[in-house]
Each structure stands twice: as structure tokens, then as C-alpha cells.
Tab-separated table of C-alpha atoms and ligand atoms in Angstrom:
chain	number	residue	atom	x	y	z
O	1	UNK	CA	-0.715	6.042	-31.500
O	2	UNK	CA	1.135	4.610	-28.677
O	3	UNK	CA	-2.061	2.950	-27.280
O	4	UNK	CA	-5.473	4.100	-26.781
O	5	UNK	CA	-8.684	3.101	-24.775
O	6	UNK	CA	-9.889	1.150	-27.828
O	7	UNK	CA	-6.816	-1.315	-27.379
O	8	UNK	CA	-8.446	-2.457	-24.266
O	9	UNK	CA	-11.913	-4.002	-23.368
O	10	UNK	CA	-13.264	-3.323	-19.874
O	11	UNK	CA	-14.213	-6.643	-18.157
O	12	UNK	CA	-15.695	-5.273	-14.833
O	13	UNK	CA	-15.248	-2.878	-12.024
O	14	UNK	CA	-13.128	-4.274	-9.240
O	15	UNK	CA	-13.102	-1.306	-6.825
O	16	UNK	CA	-13.655	2.247	-6.295
O	17	UNK	CA	-10.467	3.418	-4.509
O	18	UNK	CA	-10.059	6.731	-2.835
O	19	UNK	CA	-8.880	8.444	-5.971
O	20	UNK	CA	-10.385	6.558	-8.726
O	21	UNK	CA	-12.186	3.587	-10.055
O	22	UNK	CA	-10.330	0.306	-10.704
O	23	UNK	CA	-11.321	-1.799	-13.754
O	24	UNK	CA	-10.284	-5.194	-14.869
O	25	UNK	CA	-9.529	-4.861	-18.499
O	26	UNK	CA	-8.020	-7.141	-21.253
O	27	UNK	CA	-5.687	-5.870	-23.866
O	28	UNK	CA	-7.022	-7.040	-27.254
O	29	UNK	CA	-3.607	-7.387	-28.968
O	30	UNK	CA	-2.320	-9.955	-26.365
O	31	UNK	CA	-5.332	-11.195	-24.523
O	32	UNK	CA	-3.634	-10.389	-21.183
O	33	UNK	CA	-5.619	-9.083	-18.138
O	34	UNK	CA	-4.591	-5.746	-16.623
O	35	UNK	CA	-6.052	-3.149	-14.221
O	36	UNK	CA	-7.069	0.281	-15.137
O	37	UNK	CA	-7.142	3.010	-12.519
O	38	UNK	CA	-9.313	5.747	-13.863
O	39	UNK	CA	-8.690	9.080	-12.334
O	40	UNK	CA	-10.840	12.093	-13.249
O	41	UNK	CA	-8.645	15.265	-13.506
O	42	UNK	CA	-11.519	17.548	-14.514
O	43	UNK	CA	-11.620	20.889	-12.662
O	44	UNK	CA	-8.083	20.355	-11.646
O	45	UNK	CA	-5.685	23.392	-11.925
O	46	UNK	CA	-2.974	23.397	-14.374
O	47	UNK	CA	-0.132	22.831	-11.898
O	48	UNK	CA	-1.959	19.991	-10.188
O	49	UNK	CA	-2.296	18.436	-13.451
O	50	UNK	CA	1.419	18.825	-13.988
O	51	UNK	CA	2.023	17.379	-10.654
O	52	UNK	CA	-0.123	14.270	-11.497
O	53	UNK	CA	1.730	13.674	-14.620
O	54	UNK	CA	5.023	13.859	-12.936
O	55	UNK	CA	3.904	11.340	-10.420
O	56	UNK	CA	2.772	8.936	-12.947
O	57	UNK	CA	6.066	9.371	-14.744
O	58	UNK	CA	7.698	8.588	-11.331
O	59	UNK	CA	5.505	5.406	-11.142
O	60	UNK	CA	6.601	4.435	-14.566
O	61	UNK	CA	10.365	4.491	-13.368
O	62	UNK	CA	9.621	1.977	-10.429
O	63	UNK	CA	10.214	-1.599	-11.314
O	64	UNK	CA	10.204	-4.176	-8.429
O	65	UNK	CA	8.581	-7.679	-7.862
O	66	UNK	CA	6.900	-6.422	-4.752
O	67	UNK	CA	5.270	-3.293	-6.162
O	68	UNK	CA	2.351	-3.420	-8.653
O	69	UNK	CA	3.736	-2.859	-11.959
O	70	UNK	CA	2.867	0.286	-13.964
O	71	UNK	CA	2.591	-0.360	-17.725
O	72	UNK	CA	1.136	2.659	-19.427
O	73	UNK	CA	-1.244	5.718	-19.039
O	74	UNK	CA	-3.756	6.952	-21.459
O	75	UNK	CA	-5.151	10.476	-21.235
O	76	UNK	CA	-8.714	10.732	-22.384
O	77	UNK	CA	-9.208	14.411	-23.104
O	78	UNK	CA	-12.806	13.977	-24.028
O	79	UNK	CA	-13.729	12.964	-20.488
O	80	UNK	CA	-10.927	14.540	-18.671
O	81	UNK	CA	-9.920	11.072	-17.400
O	82	UNK	CA	-6.324	9.570	-16.793
O	83	UNK	CA	-6.156	5.921	-17.166
O	84	UNK	CA	-3.266	4.238	-15.622
O	85	UNK	CA	-2.578	0.613	-16.823
O	86	UNK	CA	-1.130	-1.545	-14.082
O	87	UNK	CA	-0.553	-5.280	-13.238
O	88	UNK	CA	-3.365	-7.676	-12.576
O	89	UNK	CA	-3.132	-9.326	-9.164
O	90	UNK	CA	-5.183	-12.413	-9.166
O	91	UNK	CA	-5.117	-12.929	-5.353
O	92	UNK	CA	-6.804	-9.560	-4.722
O	93	UNK	CA	-6.287	-7.287	-1.715
O	94	UNK	CA	-5.366	-8.104	1.915
O	95	UNK	CA	-8.469	-6.187	3.165
O	96	UNK	CA	-10.712	-8.855	1.416
O	97	UNK	CA	-8.489	-11.657	2.868
O	98	UNK	CA	-8.919	-10.293	6.317
O	99	UNK	CA	-12.721	-9.980	5.880
O	100	UNK	CA	-12.786	-13.599	4.777
O	101	UNK	CA	-10.937	-14.627	7.778
O	102	UNK	CA	-13.379	-12.799	9.979
O	103	UNK	CA	-16.387	-14.310	8.261
O	104	UNK	CA	-15.027	-17.801	8.596
O	105	UNK	CA	-13.753	-17.486	12.127
O	106	UNK	CA	-10.186	-18.392	10.843
O	107	UNK	CA	-6.633	-16.800	11.290
O	108	UNK	CA	-4.038	-16.359	8.765
O	109	UNK	CA	-0.935	-18.634	8.882
O	110	UNK	CA	2.105	-17.413	10.721
O	111	UNK	CA	4.217	-18.288	7.690
O	112	UNK	CA	2.057	-15.995	5.370
O	113	UNK	CA	2.311	-13.204	7.808
O	114	UNK	CA	6.191	-13.490	7.833
O	115	UNK	CA	6.208	-13.536	3.950
O	116	UNK	CA	4.079	-10.405	3.854
O	117	UNK	CA	6.405	-8.625	6.226
O	118	UNK	CA	9.568	-9.473	4.385
O	119	UNK	CA	8.096	-8.768	0.933
O	120	UNK	CA	6.511	-5.435	2.121
O	121	UNK	CA	10.088	-4.407	3.482
O	122	UNK	CA	11.535	-5.055	-0.042
O	123	UNK	CA	8.808	-2.918	-1.578
O	124	UNK	CA	9.441	-0.037	0.838
O	125	UNK	CA	13.253	-0.356	0.470
O	126	UNK	CA	12.803	0.136	-3.212
O	127	UNK	CA	10.385	3.011	-2.808
O	128	UNK	CA	12.796	4.647	-0.359
O	129	UNK	CA	15.782	4.114	-2.537
O	130	UNK	CA	14.448	4.293	-6.214
O	131	UNK	CA	12.565	7.336	-5.257
O	132	UNK	CA	14.990	8.892	-2.755
O	133	UNK	CA	16.256	11.443	-5.448
O	134	UNK	CA	12.836	12.848	-5.356
O	135	UNK	CA	10.422	13.788	-2.579
O	136	UNK	CA	9.634	10.378	-1.308
O	137	UNK	CA	5.974	9.706	-2.459
O	138	UNK	CA	4.470	7.794	0.497
O	139	UNK	CA	2.808	4.566	-0.236
O	140	UNK	CA	-0.654	4.306	1.125
O	141	UNK	CA	0.295	1.262	3.320
O	142	UNK	CA	-3.004	-0.493	4.263
O	143	UNK	CA	-4.512	-3.852	3.765
O	144	UNK	CA	-6.740	-2.500	0.878
O	145	UNK	CA	-3.661	-1.314	-0.899
O	146	UNK	CA	-1.446	-4.562	-0.778
O	147	UNK	CA	-2.270	-7.078	-3.300
O	148	UNK	CA	-1.374	-10.824	-4.014
O	149	UNK	CA	-0.510	-12.083	-7.533
O	150	UNK	CA	-1.338	-15.628	-8.561
O	151	UNK	CA	1.958	-16.908	-7.367
O	152	UNK	CA	1.318	-15.477	-3.936
O	153	UNK	CA	3.764	-12.761	-4.221
O	154	UNK	CA	2.993	-9.533	-2.131
O	155	UNK	CA	2.601	-6.256	-4.174
O	156	UNK	CA	2.317	-2.895	-2.652
O	157	UNK	CA	-0.308	-0.951	-4.719
O	158	UNK	CA	-0.178	2.532	-6.110
O	159	UNK	CA	0.692	5.542	-4.297
O	160	UNK	CA	1.791	9.095	-4.853
O	161	UNK	CA	-1.344	10.134	-6.702
O	162	UNK	CA	-2.791	10.128	-3.270
O	163	UNK	CA	-0.465	13.045	-2.392
O	164	UNK	CA	-1.340	15.241	-5.375
O	165	UNK	CA	-5.071	14.533	-4.954
O	166	UNK	CA	-4.993	14.766	-1.200
O	167	UNK	CA	-3.803	18.365	-1.516
O	168	UNK	CA	-6.406	19.019	-4.026
O	169	UNK	CA	-9.372	20.516	-1.940
O	170	UNK	CA	-11.799	19.245	-4.727
O	171	UNK	CA	-10.952	15.592	-3.580
O	172	UNK	CA	-11.408	16.366	0.018
O	173	UNK	CA	-14.830	14.666	0.187
O	174	UNK	CA	-13.341	11.527	-1.274
O	175	UNK	CA	-10.715	11.177	1.650
O	176	UNK	CA	-12.683	8.470	3.186
O	177	UNK	CA	-11.925	6.092	6.086
O	178	UNK	CA	-10.392	6.453	9.533
O	179	UNK	CA	-6.540	6.956	9.660
O	180	UNK	CA	-6.091	3.726	11.731
O	181	UNK	CA	-2.371	3.563	10.577
O	182	UNK	CA	-1.315	7.181	10.923
O	183	UNK	CA	1.825	7.339	13.055
O	184	UNK	CA	2.410	9.262	16.375
O	185	UNK	CA	4.808	11.825	14.675
O	186	UNK	CA	2.253	12.586	11.945
O	187	UNK	CA	-0.426	12.982	14.591
O	188	UNK	CA	1.864	15.556	16.339
O	189	UNK	CA	2.180	17.503	13.101
O	190	UNK	CA	5.481	16.155	12.127
O	191	UNK	CA	6.338	15.615	8.364
O	192	UNK	CA	5.416	12.228	6.994
O	193	UNK	CA	8.822	10.277	6.570
O	194	UNK	CA	10.325	6.896	6.003
O	195	UNK	CA	9.803	5.818	9.659
O	196	UNK	CA	6.072	6.596	9.215
O	197	UNK	CA	5.968	3.900	6.607
O	198	UNK	CA	7.546	1.487	9.187
O	199	UNK	CA	4.744	2.285	11.690
O	200	UNK	CA	2.074	1.632	9.036
O	201	UNK	CA	3.828	-1.536	8.197
O	202	UNK	CA	3.584	-2.544	11.873
O	203	UNK	CA	-0.121	-1.805	12.032
O	204	UNK	CA	-0.518	-3.922	8.754
O	205	UNK	CA	1.256	-6.874	10.179
O	206	UNK	CA	-0.539	-6.530	13.535
O	207	UNK	CA	-3.970	-6.484	11.724
O	208	UNK	CA	-3.018	-9.661	9.514
O	209	UNK	CA	-2.575	-11.516	12.919
O	210	UNK	CA	-5.450	-9.885	14.992
O	211	UNK	CA	-7.781	-9.025	12.063
O	212	UNK	CA	-8.412	-5.564	13.879
O	213	UNK	CA	-5.969	-2.805	13.723
O	214	UNK	CA	-3.666	-2.136	16.981
O	215	UNK	CA	-5.359	1.192	17.703
O	216	UNK	CA	-8.956	1.969	17.408
O	217	UNK	CA	-11.335	4.515	18.770
O	218	UNK	CA	-14.787	5.721	18.687
O	219	UNK	CA	-13.635	8.951	17.346
O	220	UNK	CA	-10.588	10.629	15.944
O	221	UNK	CA	-9.467	12.226	19.194
O	222	UNK	CA	-9.667	8.918	21.128
O	223	UNK	CA	-7.770	7.019	18.239
O	224	UNK	CA	-5.014	9.773	18.280
O	225	UNK	CA	-4.700	9.387	22.104
O	226	UNK	CA	-4.246	5.589	21.749
O	227	UNK	CA	-1.688	5.821	19.017
O	228	UNK	CA	0.334	8.356	20.989
O	229	UNK	CA	0.173	6.044	23.959
O	230	UNK	CA	1.233	3.224	21.778
O	231	UNK	CA	-0.303	0.553	23.854
O	232	UNK	CA	-2.086	-2.425	22.178
O	233	UNK	CA	-3.032	-6.081	22.953
O	234	UNK	CA	-0.757	-8.907	22.187
O	235	UNK	CA	-1.539	-10.684	18.834
O	236	UNK	CA	-3.540	-13.881	19.370
O	237	UNK	CA	-1.672	-16.523	21.466
O	238	UNK	CA	-1.189	-19.017	18.680
O	239	UNK	CA	1.385	-16.568	17.041
O	240	UNK	CA	4.967	-16.861	18.255
O	241	UNK	CA	6.799	-14.369	20.704
O	242	UNK	CA	9.310	-13.671	17.710
O	243	UNK	CA	6.374	-12.224	15.607
O	244	UNK	CA	5.081	-10.248	18.540
O	245	UNK	CA	8.580	-8.891	19.110
O	246	UNK	CA	9.200	-7.620	15.471
O	247	UNK	CA	5.702	-5.965	15.530
O	248	UNK	CA	6.714	-4.269	18.803
O	249	UNK	CA	9.770	-2.981	17.080
O	250	UNK	CA	7.765	-1.581	14.045
O	251	UNK	CA	5.290	0.094	16.598
O	252	UNK	CA	7.921	1.983	18.630
O	253	UNK	CA	6.266	5.390	19.421
O	254	UNK	CA	9.284	7.457	19.138
O	255	UNK	CA	10.163	7.413	15.395
O	256	UNK	CA	13.924	8.085	16.216
O	257	UNK	CA	14.021	4.839	18.094
O	258	UNK	CA	11.870	2.841	15.395
O	259	UNK	CA	14.091	0.638	13.293
O	260	UNK	CA	14.771	1.322	9.591
O	261	UNK	CA	13.856	-1.059	6.792
O	262	UNK	CA	17.453	-2.199	6.785
O	263	UNK	CA	17.446	-3.104	10.530
O	264	UNK	CA	14.194	-5.105	10.116
O	265	UNK	CA	15.439	-7.101	7.010
O	266	UNK	CA	18.669	-7.917	8.690
O	267	UNK	CA	17.215	-8.720	12.118
O	268	UNK	CA	18.201	-12.262	13.153
O	269	UNK	CA	14.657	-13.255	14.107
O	270	UNK	CA	13.265	-12.054	10.628
O	271	UNK	CA	16.067	-13.758	8.800
O	272	UNK	CA	15.578	-16.970	10.662
O	273	UNK	CA	11.697	-17.026	9.965
O	274	UNK	CA	12.113	-16.065	6.336
O	275	UNK	CA	14.678	-18.819	5.789
O	276	UNK	CA	12.047	-21.299	6.979
O	277	UNK	CA	9.583	-19.767	4.364
O	278	UNK	CA	11.748	-19.771	1.145
Q	301	5Z5	C1	-11.592	-8.755	-3.747
Q	301	5Z5	N1	-10.428	-8.010	-4.440
Q	301	5Z5	C2	-10.385	-8.267	-5.759
Q	301	5Z5	O1	-11.057	-9.106	-6.368
Q	301	5Z5	C3	-9.182	-7.652	-6.579
Q	301	5Z5	C4	-8.324	-8.164	-7.557
Q	301	5Z5	C5	-8.401	-9.665	-7.930
Q	301	5Z5	N2	-7.527	-7.462	-7.927
Q	301	5Z5	C6	-7.772	-6.117	-7.247
Q	301	5Z5	C7	-7.042	-4.950	-7.428
Q	301	5Z5	C8	-5.722	-4.633	-8.143
Q	301	5Z5	C9	-5.147	-5.503	-9.169
Q	301	5Z5	O2	-5.519	-6.745	-9.465
Q	301	5Z5	N3	-4.098	-4.842	-9.631
Q	301	5Z5	C10	-4.022	-3.632	-9.160
Q	301	5Z5	C11	-3.112	-2.604	-9.446
Q	301	5Z5	C12	-3.315	-1.292	-8.711
Q	301	5Z5	C13	-4.318	-1.183	-7.815
Q	301	5Z5	CL1	-4.397	0.336	-7.101
Q	301	5Z5	C14	-5.277	-2.212	-7.654
Q	301	5Z5	C15	-5.047	-3.378	-8.234
Q	301	5Z5	C16	-8.758	-6.227	-6.493
Q	301	5Z5	C17	-9.409	-5.185	-5.493
């Protein structure tokens, strides 16, 4: 047996994501802590199950310091549950960090924001290239899906499964939350593409500074209108014009004019601020 549920002991639930429940677990053989993402596949059609397995296999091929590491998966037929074993990130998710700042009335250091920007660009670069041979599985870029390990490295969370499950009507009711990070081109019915990830990254970095997303609305129509207009308040005054400038590049409405990951990573302003960090 390559490894079954009995090889782990569940410690506690750490979150119920949009497509499954995350548990903190310990592997009995080495005492190491991991995360289980439990995804129920009961009631799924055969081809959906096949798609799910092929996406888990894609996950298993990705290896990058800024992407949460996939280790294993266990299919538990008795309960029709797929358990995906992934890396434990002691620092938790950015959504919790933003909420902590809101509660304490504090802001995140500019240096931390530049670090997140740089390491997320590296994560997306890996996704776009390591997966480019297949349909690019878009990563669900949002604060709740970006994690920090105990060394403060930034890790992009899981993905792809969202695509399979999104299309599966039976999960429709679990698609929760407002699409604050949806890009203008996707709103206009365009295909999700690599430039859409850049837009979402811009929203994420903006929210790390302002503690609120760049575009908000009381309803989806108003939100969509604001996104297409592309106007948003400057980040708080104590953050530099350099940071504001890079965010404004990421949030260019016309995706043809929006920079690629490479342009951002080689942008002199980014290079100079990252050099200060490392
Ligand atoms: C407040 N947040 C936490 O306590 C927290 C911690 C310490 N870890 C996590 C989540 C994950 C974690 O630690 N590793 C993960 C791998 C994949 C996914 Cl989808 C999630 C995680 C969370 C939500």
C-alpha cells in the first residue's frame, strides 16, 4: 500500500475551502505535519472524476518554492473522498493576515508587500511555463489562497481542481464569495488567460496595502462596472510612488497593454526594491 489514511492522524480542521475541507494532519511514520485537502467526489460523473485525477496528476508535476507542494493523494472509496496531501504553511493565509491588520488598525510593511509581489510573480511564472504544455490551470489568486511558511516564503495555494469542480453543476452552490478579482476581459466574456492572473495579482497587492480590494460594489453589476472602468483610490500615502506605479501596471484594463510576468520581474523599479529586500 503506497499510503493510506491510517498513515496520518488528523489534528484539526483549518478551513473549509470552496471545494473541500482542509485538515492539519501528522504523518505517523515521520511525525511531520501536512495539510489534507478532502474533496468529495460522490455523485460526480465518470469523466469529471477522470478530469479531477488528471488535474491532481498535473499538481504532482509542479515543484516550485513559491507553490504549496503537493505530496500525495489518497482515494477513499468507502466515502468517495479524495484526500490531497500538501505542504504545511505555518504562517497561514494572507486573508487572515489582512484581517489581523484591520482589527489592530495597522498596515503591512512595504518590504513585505514587495516580497509577496516578487514571489507571486515567480509562482505564476512557474505555473505558466511548467503547465504551458497543457491547458493553463488558472490559480485561484486571492488572499485566502496565498500562504506563508515558517521562513516567511510566499506560497500560492492549490488550483485547477477549482476548474473541474466549477464546471460541475453540483458544486454550483459552493461557489461562494464575490469575484472582486475578476478581470475586465473575463467580465466581458473573454477567455481566462495569463494576463487575467496578472490582473488578479494587481488586486491582491493592492489589497495587501489598502486592506480592501481596489474595486468593490454593493452588487455584481456595480462591481463589474467599476472593474471595467478601472479607477481606484491610491494605496495609503505611506506607501511609495514606486509601489503605486507597479500596481497601476498590473491593473491596466486593456489586457493587451497589461505587462507579462517577465516584464514585471525585469522592471527596474521591481528589481531595485527586491534587491533591497534580499
Ligand atoms: C488562519 N490560517 C491558518 O491557520 C492556516 C494555516 C496555518 N495553514 C493554512 C492552510 C494551508 C497550509 O498550511 N497548507 C496548505 C496547502 C494547501 C491549501 Cl489549499 C491550504 C493550506 C491555514 C488556512
